[in-house]
Short mmCIF file of C-alpha atoms in Angstrom, two decimals:
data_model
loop_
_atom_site.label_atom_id
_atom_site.label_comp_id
_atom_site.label_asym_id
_atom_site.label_seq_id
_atom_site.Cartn_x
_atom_site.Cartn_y
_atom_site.Cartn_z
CA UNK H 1 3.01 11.75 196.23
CA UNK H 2 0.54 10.22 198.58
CA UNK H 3 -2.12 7.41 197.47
CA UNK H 4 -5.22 8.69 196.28
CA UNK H 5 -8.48 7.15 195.36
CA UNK H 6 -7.10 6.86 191.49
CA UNK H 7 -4.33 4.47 193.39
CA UNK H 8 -6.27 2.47 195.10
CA UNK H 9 -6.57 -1.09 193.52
CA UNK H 10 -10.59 -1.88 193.54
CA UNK H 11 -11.86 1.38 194.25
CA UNK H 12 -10.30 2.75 190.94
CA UNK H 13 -11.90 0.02 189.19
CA UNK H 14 -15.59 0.21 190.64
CA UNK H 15 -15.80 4.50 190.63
CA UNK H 16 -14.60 4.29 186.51
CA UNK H 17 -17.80 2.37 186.05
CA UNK H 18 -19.96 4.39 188.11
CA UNK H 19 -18.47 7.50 186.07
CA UNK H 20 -18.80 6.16 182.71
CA UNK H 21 -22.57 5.38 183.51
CA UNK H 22 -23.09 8.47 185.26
CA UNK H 23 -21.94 10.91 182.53
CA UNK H 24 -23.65 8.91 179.89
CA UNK H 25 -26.67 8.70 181.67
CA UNK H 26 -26.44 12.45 182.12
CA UNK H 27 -25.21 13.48 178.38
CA UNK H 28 -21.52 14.38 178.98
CA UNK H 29 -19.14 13.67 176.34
CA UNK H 30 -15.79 13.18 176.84
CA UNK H 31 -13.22 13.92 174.64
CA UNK H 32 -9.25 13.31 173.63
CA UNK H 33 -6.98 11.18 175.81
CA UNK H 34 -3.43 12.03 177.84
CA UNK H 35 -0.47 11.58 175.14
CA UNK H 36 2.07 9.73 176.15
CA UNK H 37 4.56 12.38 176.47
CA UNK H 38 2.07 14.13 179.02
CA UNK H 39 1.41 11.19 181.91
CA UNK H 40 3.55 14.59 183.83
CA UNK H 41 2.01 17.41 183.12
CA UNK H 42 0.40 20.33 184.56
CA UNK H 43 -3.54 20.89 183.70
CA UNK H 44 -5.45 23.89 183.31
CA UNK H 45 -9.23 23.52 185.11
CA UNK H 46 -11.28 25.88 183.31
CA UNK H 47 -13.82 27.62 183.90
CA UNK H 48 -13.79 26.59 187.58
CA UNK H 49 -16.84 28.91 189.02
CA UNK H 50 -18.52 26.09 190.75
CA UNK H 51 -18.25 23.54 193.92
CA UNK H 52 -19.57 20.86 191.59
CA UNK H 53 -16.66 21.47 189.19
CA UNK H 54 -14.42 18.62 191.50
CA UNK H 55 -16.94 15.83 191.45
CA UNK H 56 -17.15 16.30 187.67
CA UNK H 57 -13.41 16.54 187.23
CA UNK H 58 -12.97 13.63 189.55
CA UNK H 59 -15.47 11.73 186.94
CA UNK H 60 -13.37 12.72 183.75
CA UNK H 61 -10.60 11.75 185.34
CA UNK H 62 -12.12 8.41 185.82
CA UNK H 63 -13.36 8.16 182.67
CA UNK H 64 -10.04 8.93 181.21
CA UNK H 65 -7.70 6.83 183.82
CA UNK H 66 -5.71 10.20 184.56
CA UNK H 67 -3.65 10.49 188.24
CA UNK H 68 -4.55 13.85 188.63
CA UNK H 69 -4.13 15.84 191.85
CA UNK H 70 -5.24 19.36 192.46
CA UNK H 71 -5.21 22.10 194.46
CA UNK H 72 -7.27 23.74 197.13
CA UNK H 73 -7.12 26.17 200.06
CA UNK H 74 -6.69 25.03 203.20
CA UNK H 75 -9.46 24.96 204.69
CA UNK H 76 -10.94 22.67 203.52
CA UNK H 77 -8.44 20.39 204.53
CA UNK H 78 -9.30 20.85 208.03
CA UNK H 79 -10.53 17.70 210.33
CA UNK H 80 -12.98 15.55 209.86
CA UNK H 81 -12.11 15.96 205.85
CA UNK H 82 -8.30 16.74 205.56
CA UNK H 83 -8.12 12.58 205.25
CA UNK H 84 -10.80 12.28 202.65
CA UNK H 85 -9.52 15.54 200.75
CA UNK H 86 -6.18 14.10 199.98
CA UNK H 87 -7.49 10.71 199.08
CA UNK H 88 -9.55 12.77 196.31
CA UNK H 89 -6.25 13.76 195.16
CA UNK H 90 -5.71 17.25 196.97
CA UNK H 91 -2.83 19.02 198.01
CA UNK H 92 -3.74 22.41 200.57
CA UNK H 93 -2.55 25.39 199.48
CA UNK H 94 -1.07 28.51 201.58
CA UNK H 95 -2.15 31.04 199.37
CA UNK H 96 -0.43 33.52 201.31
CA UNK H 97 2.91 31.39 199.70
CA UNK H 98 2.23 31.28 196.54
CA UNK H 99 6.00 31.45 194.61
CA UNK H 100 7.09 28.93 197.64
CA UNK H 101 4.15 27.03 195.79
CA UNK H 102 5.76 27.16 192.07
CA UNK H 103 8.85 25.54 193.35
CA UNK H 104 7.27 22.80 195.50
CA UNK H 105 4.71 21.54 192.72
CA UNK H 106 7.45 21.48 190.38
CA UNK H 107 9.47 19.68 192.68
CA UNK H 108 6.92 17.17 193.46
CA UNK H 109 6.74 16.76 189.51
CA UNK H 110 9.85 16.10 188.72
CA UNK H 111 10.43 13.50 191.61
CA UNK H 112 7.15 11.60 190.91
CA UNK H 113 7.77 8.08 190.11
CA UNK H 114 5.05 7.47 187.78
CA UNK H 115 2.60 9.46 186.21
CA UNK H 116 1.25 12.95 188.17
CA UNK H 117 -1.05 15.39 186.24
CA UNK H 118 -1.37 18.45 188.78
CA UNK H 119 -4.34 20.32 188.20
CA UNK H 120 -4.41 23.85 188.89
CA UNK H 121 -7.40 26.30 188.66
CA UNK H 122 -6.27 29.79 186.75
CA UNK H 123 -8.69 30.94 188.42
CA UNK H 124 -8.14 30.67 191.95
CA UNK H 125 -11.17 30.61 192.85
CA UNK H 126 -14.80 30.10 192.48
CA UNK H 127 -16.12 33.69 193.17
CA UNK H 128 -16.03 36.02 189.85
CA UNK H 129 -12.46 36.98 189.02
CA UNK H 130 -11.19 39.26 185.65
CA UNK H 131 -7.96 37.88 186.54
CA UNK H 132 -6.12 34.55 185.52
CA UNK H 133 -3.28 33.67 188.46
CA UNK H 134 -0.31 32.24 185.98
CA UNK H 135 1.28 29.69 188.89
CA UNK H 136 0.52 26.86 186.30
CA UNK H 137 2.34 28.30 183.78
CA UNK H 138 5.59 29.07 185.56
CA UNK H 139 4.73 25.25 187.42
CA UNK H 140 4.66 23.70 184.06
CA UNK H 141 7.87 26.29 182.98
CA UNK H 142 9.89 25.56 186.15
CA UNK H 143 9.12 21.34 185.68
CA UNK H 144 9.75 21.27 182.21
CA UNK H 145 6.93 19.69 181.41
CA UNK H 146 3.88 20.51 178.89
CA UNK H 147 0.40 22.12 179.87
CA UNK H 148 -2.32 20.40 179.29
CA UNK H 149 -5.74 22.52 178.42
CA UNK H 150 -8.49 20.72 180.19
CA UNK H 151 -12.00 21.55 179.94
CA UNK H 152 -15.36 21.80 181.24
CA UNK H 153 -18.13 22.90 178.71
CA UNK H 154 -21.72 22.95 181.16
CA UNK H 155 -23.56 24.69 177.64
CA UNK H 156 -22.58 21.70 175.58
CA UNK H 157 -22.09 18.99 178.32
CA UNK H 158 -18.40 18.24 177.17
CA UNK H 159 -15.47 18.00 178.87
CA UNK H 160 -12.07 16.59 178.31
CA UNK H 161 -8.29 17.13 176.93
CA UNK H 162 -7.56 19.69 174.36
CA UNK H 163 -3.89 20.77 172.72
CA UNK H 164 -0.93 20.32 174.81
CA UNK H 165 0.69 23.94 175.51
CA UNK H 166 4.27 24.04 175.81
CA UNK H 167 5.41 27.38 177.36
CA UNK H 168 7.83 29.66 175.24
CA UNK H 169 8.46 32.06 178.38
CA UNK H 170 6.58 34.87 176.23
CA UNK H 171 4.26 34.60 179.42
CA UNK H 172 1.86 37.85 177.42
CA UNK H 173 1.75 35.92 173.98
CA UNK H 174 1.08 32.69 175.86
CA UNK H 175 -1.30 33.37 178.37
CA UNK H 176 -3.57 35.39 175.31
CA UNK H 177 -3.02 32.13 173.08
CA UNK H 178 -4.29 30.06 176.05
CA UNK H 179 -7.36 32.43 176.58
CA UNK H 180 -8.82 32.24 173.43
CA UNK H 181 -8.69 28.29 173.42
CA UNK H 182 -10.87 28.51 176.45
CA UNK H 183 -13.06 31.62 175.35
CA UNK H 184 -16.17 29.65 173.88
CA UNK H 185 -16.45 27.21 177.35
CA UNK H 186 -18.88 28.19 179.78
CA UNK H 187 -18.94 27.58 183.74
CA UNK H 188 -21.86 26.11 185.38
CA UNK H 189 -22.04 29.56 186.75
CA UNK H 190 -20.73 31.46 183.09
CA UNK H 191 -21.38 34.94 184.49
CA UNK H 192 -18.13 34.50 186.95
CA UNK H 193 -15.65 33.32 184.36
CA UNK H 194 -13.97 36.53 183.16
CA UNK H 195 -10.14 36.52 182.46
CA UNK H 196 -6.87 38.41 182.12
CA UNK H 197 -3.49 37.18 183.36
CA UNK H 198 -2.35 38.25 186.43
CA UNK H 199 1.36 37.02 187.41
CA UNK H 200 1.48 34.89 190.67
CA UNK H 201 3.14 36.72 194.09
#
């Protein structure tokens, strides 16, 4: 995968500090750590209803020296901030190919030479949604690798690492187990989180 700004010697160093300080300073909590068997894993972002959901996550995943990358459309990959957007740790995403996206993340999990936690919205996006898109459960399925539920809790100002989820390929079972972990969290904008699985195309 390419270098990101979690990579990059320096950098790494000086934006952990300024994300420790900042979320103190603004009373986040952050909670849990990455077990070992889970430096390749897939995360769950949720609730994702807002644009300041990345600098946050970006932040926890400071404060928690994760190598995440995530996912977003395309467009805002476009010039002048394609560059920037995949030093931030993104990876553009053809919506419009979404299984030929299931096999490629897995793909670039399996190959990954050191540790890769791919983050993946169930939402999809930011606008209000009663459907959950399941590509990073059959991501996580198809890599063989655990799911780890992340979180981001604006009422309570904590955010973190909860259980590890290992799919059992009872995708209805699963998906309503996962829900109900995630059920008490609230979005910065709460009134657009609203979900029920919804298999990937």
């Amino acid at each position: 995968m390419h270098r990101t700004i979690f990579t990059t010697p320096v950098v790494n160093a000086l934006l952990r500090g300024f994300s420790l300080a900042f979320l103190k300073m603004t009373g986040w909590t952050i909670e849990g750590s990455l077990p070992p068997q889970a430096t390749r894993s897939v995360f769950i972002a949720a609730p994702h209803t807002s644009n300041w959901d990345l600098p946050y996550t970006l932040m926890v995943a400071f404060a928690l020296r994760l190598n995440p990358y995530w996912m977003g459309k395309q467009s805002i990959f476009r010039a002048p901030f394609g560059g920037l957007m995949r030093w931030l740790g993104g990876i553009p995403v053809n919506r419009a190919q979404s299984s030929n996206l299931v096999a490629a993340s897995a793909q670039a999990i399996a190959e990954a030479d050191g540790p890769l936690q791919l983050i993946v919205p169930p939402e999809g996006t930011r606008s209000k949604t009663r459907y959950w898109k399941t590509g990073f459960y059959y991501i996580a399925q198809t890599a063989r690798v655990p799911i780890v539920m992340a979180y981001m809790d604006y009422a309570t100002k904590r955010s973190g690492l909860g259980p590890l989820f290992q799919p059992t390929g009872d995708i209805e079972a699963d998906m309503a187990a996962i829900k109900a972990f995630y059920a008490p969290f609230k979005g910065k904008n709460a009134a657009q989180f609203e979900a029920e699985a919804e298999p990937i195309e």
